[in-house]
Tab-separated table of C-alpha atoms in Angstrom:
chain	number	residue	atom	x	y	z
A	193	UNK	CA	-4.798	-17.141	27.948
A	194	UNK	CA	-1.965	-14.851	26.482
A	195	UNK	CA	-0.493	-16.422	23.552
A	196	UNK	CA	3.055	-14.808	23.340
A	197	UNK	CA	4.405	-14.228	19.732
A	198	UNK	CA	7.976	-13.285	18.886
A	199	UNK	CA	8.191	-11.018	15.968
A	200	UNK	CA	11.524	-9.814	14.196
A	201	UNK	CA	10.877	-6.788	13.090
A	202	UNK	CA	13.597	-6.075	10.486
A	203	UNK	CA	13.876	-2.632	8.445
A	204	UNK	CA	11.813	-0.773	10.775
A	205	UNK	CA	13.992	2.172	11.402
A	206	UNK	CA	12.679	3.676	7.814
A	207	UNK	CA	9.652	5.730	7.814
A	208	UNK	CA	7.200	3.560	6.763
A	209	UNK	CA	8.530	0.854	9.030
A	210	UNK	CA	8.700	3.254	12.031
A	211	UNK	CA	5.468	4.841	11.751
A	212	UNK	CA	2.871	2.542	10.658
A	213	UNK	CA	4.318	-0.706	11.288
A	214	UNK	CA	6.092	-0.135	15.060
A	215	UNK	CA	4.278	3.010	16.220
A	216	UNK	CA	0.861	2.672	15.113
A	217	UNK	CA	0.903	-0.934	14.715
A	218	UNK	CA	2.737	-3.251	16.782
A	219	UNK	CA	3.155	-0.972	19.658
A	220	UNK	CA	-0.702	-0.008	19.994
A	221	UNK	CA	-1.526	-3.655	20.052
A	222	UNK	CA	0.700	-4.193	22.924
A	223	UNK	CA	-0.919	-1.001	24.994
A	224	UNK	CA	-4.255	-2.492	24.284
A	225	UNK	CA	-3.506	-5.642	25.615
A	226	UNK	CA	-2.642	-7.879	22.545
A	227	UNK	CA	-5.192	-9.241	19.873
A	228	UNK	CA	-8.527	-10.590	21.250
A	229	UNK	CA	-9.629	-13.746	19.611
A	230	UNK	CA	-11.955	-14.581	22.283
A	231	UNK	CA	-13.405	-13.403	25.519
A	232	UNK	CA	-10.272	-14.763	27.719
A	233	UNK	CA	-7.969	-15.280	25.162
A	234	UNK	CA	-5.700	-13.051	23.425
A	235	UNK	CA	-2.319	-12.448	21.327
A	236	UNK	CA	0.558	-10.427	22.535
A	237	UNK	CA	3.388	-9.102	20.217
A	238	UNK	CA	7.032	-9.231	21.658
A	239	UNK	CA	9.148	-7.545	19.004
A	240	UNK	CA	12.699	-7.382	18.417
A	241	UNK	CA	13.924	-4.142	16.052
A	242	UNK	CA	16.633	-5.557	13.382
A	243	UNK	CA	18.396	-2.953	11.321
A	244	UNK	CA	21.789	-2.116	10.142
A	245	UNK	CA	22.152	1.145	12.171
A	246	UNK	CA	22.932	0.802	16.024
A	247	UNK	CA	22.342	4.660	16.745
A	248	UNK	CA	18.675	4.448	14.913
A	249	UNK	CA	18.306	1.436	16.958
A	250	UNK	CA	19.085	2.669	20.114
A	251	UNK	CA	16.935	5.575	19.300
A	252	UNK	CA	14.027	3.600	18.015
A	253	UNK	CA	14.199	1.410	21.070
A	254	UNK	CA	14.049	4.457	23.722
A	255	UNK	CA	10.865	6.108	21.579
A	256	UNK	CA	8.863	2.679	20.757
A	257	UNK	CA	9.526	1.089	24.576
A	258	UNK	CA	10.605	-2.048	22.776
A	259	UNK	CA	13.864	-2.993	24.727
A	260	UNK	CA	15.003	-5.472	22.183
A	261	UNK	CA	17.169	-4.779	19.166
A	262	UNK	CA	19.674	-5.896	17.545
A	263	UNK	CA	22.189	-5.530	14.016
A	264	UNK	CA	22.596	-9.266	13.902
A	265	UNK	CA	19.751	-10.854	11.751
A	266	UNK	CA	21.396	-14.213	11.547
A	267	UNK	CA	21.161	-14.483	15.732
A	268	UNK	CA	17.281	-13.921	16.034
A	269	UNK	CA	16.269	-15.688	12.325
A	270	UNK	CA	17.780	-18.762	14.538
A	271	UNK	CA	16.023	-18.013	17.829
A	272	UNK	CA	13.371	-20.285	18.314
A	273	UNK	CA	11.610	-17.306	20.682
A	274	UNK	CA	10.487	-15.500	17.395
A	275	UNK	CA	7.991	-17.027	15.081
A	276	UNK	CA	7.373	-14.104	12.772
A	277	UNK	CA	9.752	-12.497	10.161
A	278	UNK	CA	8.744	-8.803	9.363
A	279	UNK	CA	10.809	-7.103	6.303
A	280	UNK	CA	10.483	-3.449	5.675
A	281	UNK	CA	13.840	-3.178	4.167
A	282	UNK	CA	14.414	-1.272	0.723
A	283	UNK	CA	12.892	-3.513	-1.662
A	284	UNK	CA	16.368	-5.005	-3.320
A	285	UNK	CA	16.991	-6.224	-0.089
A	286	UNK	CA	13.926	-8.082	0.965
A	287	UNK	CA	14.310	-11.498	-1.209
A	288	UNK	CA	17.511	-13.070	0.500
A	289	UNK	CA	16.089	-12.325	4.353
A	290	UNK	CA	12.589	-13.514	3.316
A	291	UNK	CA	14.470	-16.814	1.780
A	292	UNK	CA	16.166	-17.013	4.988
A	293	UNK	CA	13.423	-16.745	7.411
A	294	UNK	CA	11.202	-19.044	5.717
A	295	UNK	CA	13.893	-21.708	5.465
A	296	UNK	CA	14.486	-21.175	9.118
A	297	UNK	CA	10.436	-21.620	9.710
A	298	UNK	CA	9.733	-18.346	10.551
A	299	UNK	CA	6.100	-17.213	9.294
A	300	UNK	CA	6.726	-14.546	7.050
A	301	UNK	CA	5.168	-10.893	6.694
A	302	UNK	CA	6.688	-8.345	4.272
A	303	UNK	CA	5.971	-4.813	2.812
A	304	UNK	CA	5.423	-4.583	-1.082
A	305	UNK	CA	6.646	-4.680	-3.311
A	306	UNK	CA	7.879	-8.067	-2.118
A	307	UNK	CA	10.431	-8.075	-4.535
A	308	UNK	CA	12.017	-6.459	-7.622
A	309	UNK	CA	10.715	-9.035	-10.464
A	310	UNK	CA	7.779	-11.055	-10.779
A	311	UNK	CA	10.093	-14.284	-10.808
A	312	UNK	CA	11.455	-13.492	-7.551
A	313	UNK	CA	8.205	-12.711	-5.972
A	314	UNK	CA	6.659	-16.152	-7.048
A	315	UNK	CA	10.246	-17.650	-6.322
A	316	UNK	CA	9.919	-16.279	-2.436
A	317	UNK	CA	5.628	-17.746	-2.719
A	318	UNK	CA	7.244	-20.952	-3.566
A	319	UNK	CA	9.809	-20.626	-0.966
A	320	UNK	CA	7.422	-20.351	1.868
A	321	UNK	CA	5.064	-22.788	0.644
A	322	UNK	CA	7.565	-25.903	0.338
A	323	UNK	CA	8.746	-24.611	3.986
A	324	UNK	CA	5.013	-24.797	5.042
A	325	UNK	CA	5.068	-21.302	6.519
A	326	UNK	CA	2.315	-18.896	6.790
A	327	UNK	CA	3.038	-15.596	4.743
A	328	UNK	CA	1.564	-12.313	3.885
A	329	UNK	CA	2.048	-9.066	2.143
A	330	UNK	CA	0.715	-5.590	3.675
A	331	UNK	CA	-2.105	-4.333	1.311
A	332	UNK	CA	-2.733	-1.553	3.696
A	333	UNK	CA	-5.566	0.183	1.344
A	334	UNK	CA	-7.816	-2.169	1.583
A	335	UNK	CA	-8.638	-0.988	5.611
A	336	UNK	CA	-8.768	2.797	4.704
A	337	UNK	CA	-12.017	4.122	5.970
A	338	UNK	CA	-12.746	5.699	2.538
A	339	UNK	CA	-12.544	2.384	0.818
A	340	UNK	CA	-14.197	0.604	3.313
A	341	UNK	CA	-17.145	2.749	2.995
A	342	UNK	CA	-16.796	2.273	-0.776
A	343	UNK	CA	-16.967	-1.436	-0.334
A	344	UNK	CA	-20.480	-1.146	1.741
A	345	UNK	CA	-21.820	0.864	-0.599
A	346	UNK	CA	-20.783	-1.635	-3.641
A	347	UNK	CA	-22.177	-4.495	-1.108
A	348	UNK	CA	-25.659	-2.897	-0.796
A	349	UNK	CA	-25.691	-2.455	-4.789
A	350	UNK	CA	-25.486	1.282	-4.591
A	351	UNK	CA	-23.887	1.744	-8.099
A	352	UNK	CA	-25.669	-0.518	-10.287
A	353	UNK	CA	-23.213	-1.485	-12.948
A	354	UNK	CA	-20.043	-0.280	-11.983
A	355	UNK	CA	-18.683	1.479	-15.298
A	356	UNK	CA	-15.270	3.267	-14.840
A	357	UNK	CA	-12.911	3.986	-11.573
A	358	UNK	CA	-10.684	7.071	-11.937
A	359	UNK	CA	-7.734	7.386	-8.953
A	360	UNK	CA	-5.696	10.456	-8.501
A	361	UNK	CA	-3.130	9.840	-6.234
A	362	UNK	CA	0.016	12.048	-5.130
A	363	UNK	CA	1.336	15.386	-4.089
A	364	UNK	CA	4.427	17.496	-4.491
A	365	UNK	CA	7.348	16.390	-2.876
A	366	UNK	CA	10.102	18.740	-2.726
A	367	UNK	CA	13.354	18.663	-4.740
A	368	UNK	CA	15.398	19.719	-1.845
A	369	UNK	CA	17.225	22.605	-3.145
A	370	UNK	CA	15.552	25.099	-0.778
A	371	UNK	CA	12.896	23.123	1.007
A	372	UNK	CA	14.068	19.640	2.133
A	373	UNK	CA	12.405	16.873	0.573
A	374	UNK	CA	9.999	14.828	2.593
A	375	UNK	CA	10.740	10.827	0.623
A	376	UNK	CA	13.829	9.696	0.552
A	377	UNK	CA	16.280	10.090	-2.114
A	378	UNK	CA	16.424	6.468	-3.010
A	379	UNK	CA	12.737	6.523	-4.526
A	380	UNK	CA	14.160	8.385	-7.255
A	381	UNK	CA	17.194	6.523	-8.403
A	382	UNK	CA	16.108	3.578	-10.603
A	383	UNK	CA	19.251	1.700	-9.725
A	384	UNK	CA	18.298	1.783	-6.189
A	385	UNK	CA	14.790	-0.026	-7.634
A	386	UNK	CA	12.815	3.623	-7.007
A	387	UNK	CA	10.108	4.919	-9.220
A	388	UNK	CA	6.485	5.560	-8.566
A	389	UNK	CA	5.573	2.943	-10.785
A	390	UNK	CA	7.036	0.092	-8.780
A	391	UNK	CA	5.946	1.471	-6.100
A	392	UNK	CA	2.058	2.468	-6.557
A	393	UNK	CA	1.153	-0.007	-9.341
A	394	UNK	CA	1.601	-2.709	-6.719
A	395	UNK	CA	-0.981	-0.935	-4.510
A	396	UNK	CA	-3.525	-0.433	-7.344
A	397	UNK	CA	-3.337	-4.028	-8.588
A	398	UNK	CA	-4.663	-4.842	-4.916
A	399	UNK	CA	-7.010	-2.248	-4.643
A	400	UNK	CA	-8.699	-3.133	-8.259
A	401	UNK	CA	-8.346	-7.033	-7.828
A	402	UNK	CA	-10.250	-6.655	-4.601
A	403	UNK	CA	-12.992	-3.951	-5.184
A	404	UNK	CA	-13.719	-3.990	-8.763
A	405	UNK	CA	-12.166	-6.710	-10.872
A	406	UNK	CA	-9.088	-8.496	-11.655
A	407	UNK	CA	-6.504	-6.566	-13.552
A	408	UNK	CA	-6.637	-7.716	-17.319
A	409	UNK	CA	-4.086	-5.485	-19.309
A	410	UNK	CA	-2.581	-2.104	-18.843
A	411	UNK	CA	-1.174	1.020	-20.886
A	412	UNK	CA	1.487	3.159	-18.845
A	413	UNK	CA	2.985	5.877	-19.340
A	414	UNK	CA	5.914	7.222	-17.234
A	415	UNK	CA	7.361	10.125	-16.796
A	416	UNK	CA	11.110	11.642	-14.741
A	417	UNK	CA	9.627	15.170	-14.795
A	418	UNK	CA	12.477	16.550	-12.138
A	419	UNK	CA	15.645	15.571	-13.249
A	420	UNK	CA	17.813	16.738	-10.273
A	421	UNK	CA	17.088	16.465	-6.642
A	422	UNK	CA	19.003	16.846	-3.470
A	423	UNK	CA	19.707	13.880	-1.181
A	424	UNK	CA	19.743	13.336	2.635
A	425	UNK	CA	23.650	14.575	3.117
A	426	UNK	CA	22.582	18.095	0.923
A	427	UNK	CA	24.269	16.713	-2.720
A	428	UNK	CA	22.323	17.151	-5.825
A	429	UNK	CA	21.817	13.803	-7.601
A	430	UNK	CA	20.510	12.923	-10.559
A	431	UNK	CA	17.073	11.226	-10.824
A	432	UNK	CA	16.911	7.993	-12.904
A	433	UNK	CA	13.674	6.694	-12.019
A	434	UNK	CA	10.197	7.644	-13.040
A	435	UNK	CA	8.715	10.290	-10.485
A	436	UNK	CA	5.170	10.084	-12.245
A	437	UNK	CA	2.912	7.156	-14.127
A	438	UNK	CA	-0.615	7.448	-15.995
A	439	UNK	CA	-1.721	4.365	-16.438
A	440	UNK	CA	-5.012	2.704	-17.988
A	441	UNK	CA	-6.131	-0.707	-16.824
A	442	UNK	CA	-8.893	-3.014	-18.285
A	443	UNK	CA	-10.731	-5.311	-15.334
A	444	UNK	CA	-12.599	-8.462	-15.585
A	445	UNK	CA	-16.238	-7.484	-16.197
A	446	UNK	CA	-15.567	-4.551	-18.542
A	447	UNK	CA	-14.876	-1.799	-16.004
A	448	UNK	CA	-12.357	0.773	-17.211
A	449	UNK	CA	-9.834	2.309	-14.451
A	450	UNK	CA	-7.512	5.146	-15.006
A	451	UNK	CA	-4.701	5.982	-12.235
A	452	UNK	CA	-2.599	9.072	-12.288
A	453	UNK	CA	0.172	8.907	-9.910
A	454	UNK	CA	2.305	11.660	-9.266
A	455	UNK	CA	5.204	13.163	-6.799
A	456	UNK	CA	5.172	16.273	-8.695
A	457	UNK	CA	1.659	17.365	-8.477
A	458	UNK	CA	-0.058	20.078	-6.228
A	459	UNK	CA	-3.202	18.764	-4.578
A	460	UNK	CA	-6.832	20.141	-5.291
A	461	UNK	CA	-8.896	17.821	-4.645
A	462	UNK	CA	-10.337	16.233	-1.483
A	463	UNK	CA	-7.356	14.301	-0.324
A	464	UNK	CA	-3.859	12.668	-1.376
A	465	UNK	CA	-5.769	9.869	-3.055
A	466	UNK	CA	-9.361	9.853	-4.338
A	467	UNK	CA	-11.089	7.075	-6.118
A	468	UNK	CA	-13.814	8.213	-8.389
A	469	UNK	CA	-16.324	5.576	-9.101
A	470	UNK	CA	-19.281	5.989	-11.793
A	471	UNK	CA	-22.260	3.312	-11.864
A	472	UNK	CA	-25.360	3.275	-13.962
A	473	UNK	CA	-27.346	4.172	-10.390
A	474	UNK	CA	-24.960	6.182	-8.749
A	475	UNK	CA	-21.370	7.609	-8.287
A	476	UNK	CA	-18.842	7.942	-5.275
A	477	UNK	CA	-15.685	9.846	-4.307
A	478	UNK	CA	-13.616	8.387	-1.564
A	479	UNK	CA	-10.564	9.508	-0.208
A	480	UNK	CA	-8.528	8.056	2.764
A	481	UNK	CA	-10.917	8.565	5.730
A	482	UNK	CA	-14.133	10.015	3.821
A	483	UNK	CA	-16.622	9.022	1.486
A	484	UNK	CA	-19.378	10.994	-0.543
A	485	UNK	CA	-21.995	10.050	-2.925
A	486	UNK	CA	-24.522	10.793	-5.548
A	487	UNK	CA	-27.231	8.751	-6.714
A	488	UNK	CA	-29.113	9.013	-9.873
A	489	UNK	CA	-31.982	10.930	-8.370
A	490	UNK	CA	-29.568	13.662	-7.420
A	491	UNK	CA	-27.617	14.031	-10.747
A	492	UNK	CA	-27.725	17.344	-12.300
A	493	UNK	CA	-28.214	18.024	-15.562
A	494	UNK	CA	-25.655	20.293	-17.057
A	495	UNK	CA	-25.434	21.592	-20.347
A	496	UNK	CA	-22.571	22.828	-22.372
A	497	UNK	CA	-22.186	26.866	-22.644
A	498	UNK	CA	-18.840	28.555	-21.999
A	499	UNK	CA	-20.177	31.719	-22.682
A	500	UNK	CA	-21.872	31.952	-19.316
A	501	UNK	CA	-20.609	31.079	-15.601
A	502	UNK	CA	-21.359	27.895	-14.455
A	503	UNK	CA	-25.191	27.959	-12.464
A	504	UNK	CA	-24.355	24.375	-11.004
A	505	UNK	CA	-22.101	23.857	-8.151
A	506	UNK	CA	-21.348	20.721	-8.532
A	507	UNK	CA	-20.304	19.963	-4.804
A	508	UNK	CA	-23.683	20.676	-3.997
A	509	UNK	CA	-25.039	17.441	-5.228
A	510	UNK	CA	-22.890	15.136	-3.291
A	511	UNK	CA	-23.738	13.530	0.319
A	512	UNK	CA	-21.341	12.495	2.679
A	513	UNK	CA	-21.545	8.928	3.993
A	514	UNK	CA	-21.905	9.024	7.480
A	515	UNK	CA	-19.420	7.504	10.327
A	516	UNK	CA	-21.796	4.032	10.646
A	517	UNK	CA	-18.718	2.162	12.455
A	518	UNK	CA	-14.960	2.663	14.125
A	519	UNK	CA	-12.243	2.366	11.979
A	520	UNK	CA	-8.548	1.198	13.081
A	521	UNK	CA	-5.272	2.159	11.873
A	522	UNK	CA	-5.321	0.337	8.542
A	523	UNK	CA	-1.608	-1.259	8.942
A	524	UNK	CA	-2.885	-2.309	12.483
A	525	UNK	CA	-5.899	-3.934	10.995
A	526	UNK	CA	-4.105	-6.224	8.748
A	527	UNK	CA	-1.318	-6.861	11.463
A	528	UNK	CA	-4.320	-8.013	13.648
A	529	UNK	CA	-5.511	-10.224	10.835
A	530	UNK	CA	-2.053	-11.822	10.255
A	531	UNK	CA	-1.135	-12.610	14.176
A	532	UNK	CA	-4.348	-14.353	14.085
A	533	UNK	CA	-3.718	-16.174	10.972
A	534	UNK	CA	-0.272	-17.477	12.516
A	535	UNK	CA	-1.746	-18.114	15.843
A	536	UNK	CA	-5.276	-19.187	15.589
A	537	UNK	CA	-5.357	-20.333	11.659
A	538	UNK	CA	-7.736	-17.578	10.635
A	539	UNK	CA	-8.221	-17.158	6.995
A	540	UNK	CA	-5.873	-14.506	5.496
A	541	UNK	CA	-5.899	-14.286	1.978
A	542	UNK	CA	-3.160	-11.779	1.281
A	543	UNK	CA	-0.409	-13.834	0.903
A	544	UNK	CA	2.695	-13.792	-1.192
A	545	UNK	CA	1.220	-14.726	-4.014
A	546	UNK	CA	-1.000	-11.924	-4.012
A	547	UNK	CA	2.008	-9.885	-3.657
A	548	UNK	CA	3.442	-11.151	-6.662
A	549	UNK	CA	0.559	-9.952	-8.609
A	550	UNK	CA	1.389	-6.399	-7.686
A	551	UNK	CA	5.210	-6.626	-8.627
A	552	UNK	CA	3.803	-8.295	-12.176
A	553	UNK	CA	1.433	-5.159	-13.078
A	554	UNK	CA	4.527	-2.836	-11.996
A	555	UNK	CA	6.963	-4.865	-14.087
A	556	UNK	CA	3.900	-5.064	-17.316
A	557	UNK	CA	3.669	-1.204	-16.649
A	558	UNK	CA	6.870	-0.177	-17.148
A	559	UNK	CA	6.839	-2.991	-20.212
A	560	UNK	CA	4.009	-1.123	-21.699
A	561	UNK	CA	5.890	2.236	-21.016
A	562	UNK	CA	9.184	1.166	-22.437
A	563	UNK	CA	7.165	-0.172	-25.589
A	564	UNK	CA	4.672	2.380	-25.513
A	565	UNK	CA	1.853	-0.107	-26.190
A	566	UNK	CA	-0.990	-2.058	-24.647
A	567	UNK	CA	0.109	-5.130	-22.558
A	568	UNK	CA	-1.471	-8.099	-21.282
A	569	UNK	CA	-1.710	-9.416	-17.917
A	570	UNK	CA	-1.693	-13.027	-17.852
A	571	UNK	CA	-3.395	-14.979	-14.846
A	572	UNK	CA	-0.722	-16.135	-11.819
A	573	UNK	CA	-2.013	-19.372	-10.368
């Protein structure tokens, strides 16, 4: 049995929508023959590409092999052949389209942040609940191989009591004056909902909540280190949004987490994102795909002496976690779970309420920066 399910893919002409959601998720699911839910039962996506730029849509259709596209969102929102609405637009455009889709009876799946503020995010959750549609938010990092390996270690008691988590994220995004920038210019304009706090604290919320403990409070300091960049048309513009954030979190259970997020740092670590987890019985460092561990029994005993060369090779005492299973693309893995949720009512916990929690943490991070103070995170029910 093949369950054909129509998916409205709005905003997929952008970098993330094209690469991760269309090409590496939906197109790959189609190529593999759909999502298998039993030996003889599959879910087959039937996407239509939606955007504002006809030229980009035609090019994307040719590249992906998806024949259907339109610049008229209303026409597909009102088409009963499409049961899911997916939104990968810029954040400011998301709320109105999600409301429209939910009220038309479409199940909703969307990128994060789901809204520009917590009140709107919670409104979207309520609209979907009132409409009786299923809903989900992209929380891709939970399915990264490195974080899944970290989770397996936790499930097997490797760390003992977890004490702290240190996250390092980022890389150098070129300003565009000589080398072209590798991120869109709106990321650096507050008036266009840009900024690394809004972008990344949404990620850190679901990573921390799902792996280490619910976030109880935050102190966040943002910065706009680079005041001018060059946009896609080659014109200089003033940067009005933060390009770096330095945030400390308190979690349930007493775990302390600190994340440095930066688009103005040069990488000298294992990956663009690393999580260093310390526990009473062992530590681990997870990147996007790999994970390294050091058990209590393998921990060296350094002695502080800056007058001699360091006798310990601190990388030597770590062991790489072997490949014990095959990992799919993280975005594709969550897409398959959401499709099973819609078609077969399989459990799916990463709904728009979870998305609202991410928006809340970003909002509280901005408040902390503005007030230069610790901010408590009230529970969202």
